[in-house]
PDB file of C-alpha atoms in Angstrom:
ATOM      1  CA  MET A 185     -70.806  60.363  56.420  1.00 81.00           C
ATOM      2  CA  ARG A 186     -67.578  60.339  54.885  1.00 83.00           C
ATOM      3  CA  LYS A 187     -67.486  63.645  54.615  1.00 84.00           C
ATOM      4  CA  ILE A 188     -68.493  64.493  57.617  1.00 86.00           C
ATOM      5  CA  LEU A 189     -66.172  62.246  59.435  1.00 85.00           C
ATOM      6  CA  GLU A 190     -63.512  64.282  57.111  1.00 84.00           C
ATOM      7  CA  ASN A 191     -64.574  67.889  58.119  1.00 84.00           C
ATOM      8  CA  ASP A 192     -64.295  66.612  62.136  1.00 83.00           C
ATOM      9  CA  LEU A 193     -61.153  64.944  61.851  1.00 83.00           C
ATOM     10  CA  LEU A 194     -59.817  68.490  59.925  1.00 82.00           C
ATOM     11  CA  LYS A 195     -61.206  70.732  62.324  1.00 82.00           C
ATOM     12  CA  THR A 196     -59.866  68.626  65.606  1.00 80.00           C
ATOM     13  CA  ARG A 197     -56.430  68.547  63.625  1.00 77.00           C
ATOM     14  CA  ARG A 198     -56.737  72.260  63.182  1.00 75.00           C
ATOM     15  CA  THR A 199     -57.898  72.914  67.022  1.00 72.00           C
ATOM     16  CA  TYR A 200     -54.892  71.126  68.580  1.00 71.00           C
ATOM     17  CA  SER A 201     -51.594  72.037  66.027  1.00 67.00           C
ATOM     18  CA  THR A 202     -52.504  75.891  66.368  1.00 64.00           C
ATOM     19  CA  ARG A 203     -50.251  77.354  68.712  1.00 64.00           C
ATOM     20  CA  LYS A 204     -51.456  78.796  71.689  1.00 65.00           C
ATOM     21  CA  ARG A 205     -50.865  81.600  74.079  1.00 65.00           C
ATOM     22  CA  ASN A 206     -48.592  79.949  76.386  1.00 64.00           C
ATOM     23  CA  ALA A 207     -48.508  82.106  79.810  1.00 64.00           C
ATOM     24  CA  ASP A 208     -44.989  80.980  80.511  1.00 67.00           C
ATOM     25  CA  GLN A 209     -43.274  82.653  77.414  1.00 63.00           C
ATOM     26  CA  GLU A 210     -44.792  86.117  78.083  1.00 64.00           C
ATOM     27  CA  ILE A 211     -43.004  88.528  80.145  1.00 62.00           C
ATOM     28  CA  THR A 212     -43.928  91.964  82.475  1.00 62.00           C
ATOM     29  CA  LEU A 213     -43.574  95.039  81.034  1.00 57.00           C
ATOM     30  CA  ASP A 214     -41.419  96.811  83.365  1.00 58.00           C
ATOM     31  CA  GLU A 215     -38.128  98.419  84.284  1.00 47.00           C
ATOM     32  CA  HIS A 216     -35.556  95.528  83.389  1.00 53.00           C
ATOM     33  CA  THR A 217     -36.886  94.908  80.054  1.00 57.00           C
ATOM     34  CA  THR A 218     -35.626  96.853  77.302  1.00 59.00           C
ATOM     35  CA  ILE A 219     -39.437  97.635  76.007  1.00 57.00           C
ATOM     36  CA  GLY A 220     -40.197  98.649  79.891  1.00 58.00           C
ATOM     37  CA  ARG A 221     -37.173 101.192  79.879  1.00 60.00           C
ATOM     38  CA  SER A 222     -37.982 102.200  76.487  1.00 59.00           C
ATOM     39  CA  LEU A 223     -41.881 103.003  77.271  1.00 57.00           C
ATOM     40  CA  GLU A 224     -40.602 104.977  80.510  1.00 56.00           C
ATOM     41  CA  ASN A 225     -37.822 106.758  79.276  1.00 58.00           C
ATOM     42  CA  GLN A 226     -40.558 108.459  76.594  1.00 65.00           C
ATOM     43  CA  ASP A 227     -40.199 112.085  76.675  1.00 71.00           C
ATOM     44  CA  PRO A 228     -44.519 113.572  77.700  1.00 76.00           C
ATOM     45  CA  SER A 229     -46.020 114.756  74.670  1.00 81.00           C
ATOM     46  CA  PRO A 230     -45.733 118.821  73.647  1.00 85.00           C
ATOM     47  CA  SER A 231     -50.025 118.823  75.632  1.00 83.00           C
ATOM     48  CA  ARG A 232     -48.644 117.057  78.698  1.00 81.00           C
ATOM     49  CA  ARG A 233     -46.183 119.297  79.174  1.00 85.00           C
ATOM     50  CA  LEU A 234     -48.542 122.026  78.897  1.00 86.00           C
ATOM     51  CA  ILE A 235     -50.897 120.544  81.495  1.00 84.00           C
ATOM     52  CA  ASP A 236     -48.333 120.503  83.862  1.00 84.00           C
ATOM     53  CA  HIS A 237     -46.648 123.438  83.658  1.00 87.00           C
ATOM     54  CA  GLU A 238     -49.643 125.086  83.805  1.00 85.00           C
ATOM     55  CA  LYS A 239     -50.618 123.090  87.291  1.00 84.00           C
ATOM     56  CA  ALA A 240     -47.593 124.189  88.503  1.00 86.00           C
ATOM     57  CA  ARG A 241     -47.894 127.342  87.834  1.00 86.00           C
ATOM     58  CA  LEU A 242     -51.237 127.469  89.597  1.00 85.00           C
ATOM     59  CA  LEU A 243     -49.329 125.894  92.549  1.00 87.00           C
ATOM     60  CA  ASN A 244     -46.756 128.482  93.090  1.00 89.00           C
ATOM     61  CA  ASP A 245     -49.723 131.411  92.021  1.00 87.00           C
ATOM     62  CA  ALA A 246     -51.294 129.664  95.247  1.00 89.00           C
ATOM     63  CA  MET A 247     -49.052 129.153  97.682  1.00 91.00           C
ATOM     64  CA  ARG A 248     -47.281 132.740  97.475  1.00 91.00           C
ATOM     65  CA  GLY A 249     -51.381 133.524  98.385  1.00 90.00           C
ATOM     66  CA  LEU A 250     -50.583 131.762 101.328  1.00 93.00           C
ATOM     67  CA  SER A 251     -49.151 133.384 105.001  1.00 95.00           C
ATOM     68  CA  GLU A 252     -45.397 132.569 105.734  1.00 95.00           C
ATOM     69  CA  ASP A 253     -46.238 130.072 108.249  1.00 94.00           C
ATOM     70  CA  HIS A 254     -48.233 128.074 106.208  1.00 95.00           C
ATOM     71  CA  GLN A 255     -45.236 127.717 103.127  1.00 94.00           C
ATOM     72  CA  LEU A 256     -43.027 127.088 105.159  1.00 94.00           C
ATOM     73  CA  VAL A 257     -45.072 124.471 106.977  1.00 95.00           C
ATOM     74  CA  ILE A 258     -45.637 122.824 103.558  1.00 93.00           C
ATOM     75  CA  GLN A 259     -42.459 123.700 102.355  1.00 92.00           C
ATOM     76  CA  LEU A 260     -41.107 121.418 104.719  1.00 93.00           C
ATOM     77  CA  ARG A 261     -43.280 118.500 104.779  1.00 93.00           C
ATOM     78  CA  ASN A 262     -44.573 118.077 101.183  1.00 91.00           C
ATOM     79  CA  PHE A 263     -41.246 119.327  99.403  1.00 89.00           C
ATOM     80  CA  ASP A 264     -39.367 118.596 101.846  1.00 92.00           C
ATOM     81  CA  GLN A 265     -40.972 115.035 103.058  1.00 91.00           C
ATOM     82  CA  LEU A 266     -39.424 116.384 106.560  1.00 92.00           C
ATOM     83  CA  SER A 267     -41.609 114.607 109.256  1.00 93.00           C
ATOM     84  CA  PHE A 268     -43.501 116.419 111.905  1.00 94.00           C
ATOM     85  CA  GLU A 269     -40.996 116.467 114.413  1.00 94.00           C
ATOM     86  CA  GLU A 270     -38.343 117.511 112.038  1.00 95.00           C
ATOM     87  CA  VAL A 271     -41.062 119.806 110.829  1.00 93.00           C
ATOM     88  CA  GLY A 272     -41.991 121.166 114.241  1.00 94.00           C
ATOM     89  CA  GLN A 273     -38.060 121.963 115.790  1.00 95.00           C
ATOM     90  CA  ARG A 274     -37.472 123.779 111.977  1.00 94.00           C
ATOM     91  CA  ILE A 275     -40.218 126.334 113.249  1.00 94.00           C
ATOM     92  CA  GLN A 276     -40.211 125.920 116.819  1.00 95.00           C
ATOM     93  CA  ARG A 277     -43.583 124.051 117.559  1.00 95.00           C
ATOM     94  CA  SER A 278     -44.064 120.974 118.502  1.00 95.00           C
ATOM     95  CA  ALA A 279     -45.139 117.998 116.536  1.00 93.00           C
ATOM     96  CA  ASP A 280     -48.591 118.912 117.530  1.00 95.00           C
ATOM     97  CA  ALA A 281     -48.789 121.955 116.929  1.00 95.00           C
ATOM     98  CA  SER A 282     -46.527 121.902 113.476  1.00 94.00           C
ATOM     99  CA  ARG A 283     -49.149 119.069 112.188  1.00 94.00           C
ATOM    100  CA  LYS A 284     -52.286 121.092 112.941  1.00 95.00           C
ATOM    101  CA  LEU A 285     -50.827 123.959 110.793  1.00 96.00           C
ATOM    102  CA  TRP A 286     -49.362 121.720 107.848  1.00 94.00           C
ATOM    103  CA  SER A 287     -53.699 121.238 108.388  1.00 94.00           C
ATOM    104  CA  ARG A 288     -54.849 124.285 108.115  1.00 95.00           C
ATOM    105  CA  ALA A 289     -52.290 125.724 105.562  1.00 94.00           C
ATOM    106  CA  ILE A 290     -53.478 122.972 103.418  1.00 92.00           C
ATOM    107  CA  GLN A 291     -56.798 123.749 103.873  1.00 93.00           C
ATOM    108  CA  ALA A 292     -55.710 127.522 102.452  1.00 93.00           C
ATOM    109  CA  LEU A 293     -53.576 125.926  99.557  1.00 91.00           C
ATOM    110  CA  GLN A 294     -57.164 124.173  98.674  1.00 90.00           C
ATOM    111  CA  THR A 295     -59.258 126.888  99.037  1.00 89.00           C
ATOM    112  CA  LYS A 296     -56.882 129.304  96.814  1.00 88.00           C
ATOM    113  CA  LEU A 297     -56.612 126.120  94.301  1.00 86.00           C
ATOM    114  CA  SER A 298     -60.335 126.218  93.914  1.00 83.00           C
ATOM    115  CA  GLY A 299     -60.265 129.454  93.043  1.00 77.00           C
ATOM    116  CA  LEU A 300     -57.227 130.113  90.897  1.00 73.00           C
ATOM    117  CA  GLU A 301     -59.135 126.739  88.564  1.00 70.00           C
ATOM    118  CA  ASP A 302     -62.795 128.604  88.456  1.00 68.00           C
ATOM    119  CA  GLU A 303     -60.779 131.393  86.861  1.00 66.00           C
ATOM    120  CA  LEU A 304     -59.364 129.193  84.579  1.00 62.00           C
ATOM    121  CA  LEU A 305     -62.208 127.785  83.714  1.00 60.00           C
ATOM    122  CA  THR A 306     -63.914 130.970  83.258  1.00 59.00           C
ATOM    123  CA  GLY A 307     -60.610 132.769  81.079  1.00 54.00           C
ATOM    124  CA  VAL A 308     -60.208 135.685  83.938  1.00 48.00           C
ATOM    125  CA  TYR A 309     -56.541 134.040  84.525  1.00 50.00           C
ATOM    126  CA  MET A 310     -56.301 133.464  81.078  1.00 49.00           C
ATOM    127  CA  CYS A 311     -55.052 135.990  78.628  1.00 51.00           C
ATOM    128  CA  PRO A 312     -56.529 138.798  77.620  1.00 52.00           C
ATOM    129  CA  PRO A 313     -59.546 138.956  75.422  1.00 51.00           C
ATOM    130  CA  LYS A 314     -57.803 140.407  71.231  1.00 51.00           C
ATOM    131  CA  LYS A 315     -59.424 143.367  70.813  1.00 52.00           C
ATOM    132  CA  SER A 316     -61.721 144.152  68.066  1.00 49.00           C
ATOM    133  CA  THR A 317     -60.577 145.301  65.214  1.00 51.00           C
ATOM    134  CA  GLU A 318     -64.497 145.956  64.212  1.00 51.00           C
ATOM    135  CA  HIS A 319     -66.023 149.310  64.045  1.00 52.00           C
ATOM    136  CA  GLU A 320     -69.321 149.516  65.870  1.00 43.00           C
TER     137      GLU A 320
END
């Protein structure tokens, strides 16, 4: 009985003397902490840069396949971040007309992008295959 009591006391002492997680001591990993800033400023990996470059190329190729009106309205709305009223003023249309034109332009862009992605996945859009050096 004495040994059981001694073990129970040791277990209780270990339980209450260990340092437990204290939420008051925790810090958030945001832009105000040194760790957060160092993680935020890390350069993207080579594969991430390659993927981003390929996405930008696909977007540029798809944009070039659109009409001039569609290219302009997407440029003004998405890249220049103008309101539909401002877009309408620039292209000499009403805000509603510019909104509808933008909607059609985005649909056309999505169609172009899906076509380019399909070509990319099947290898049609990628580098041409190497010529075989074997004699048949």
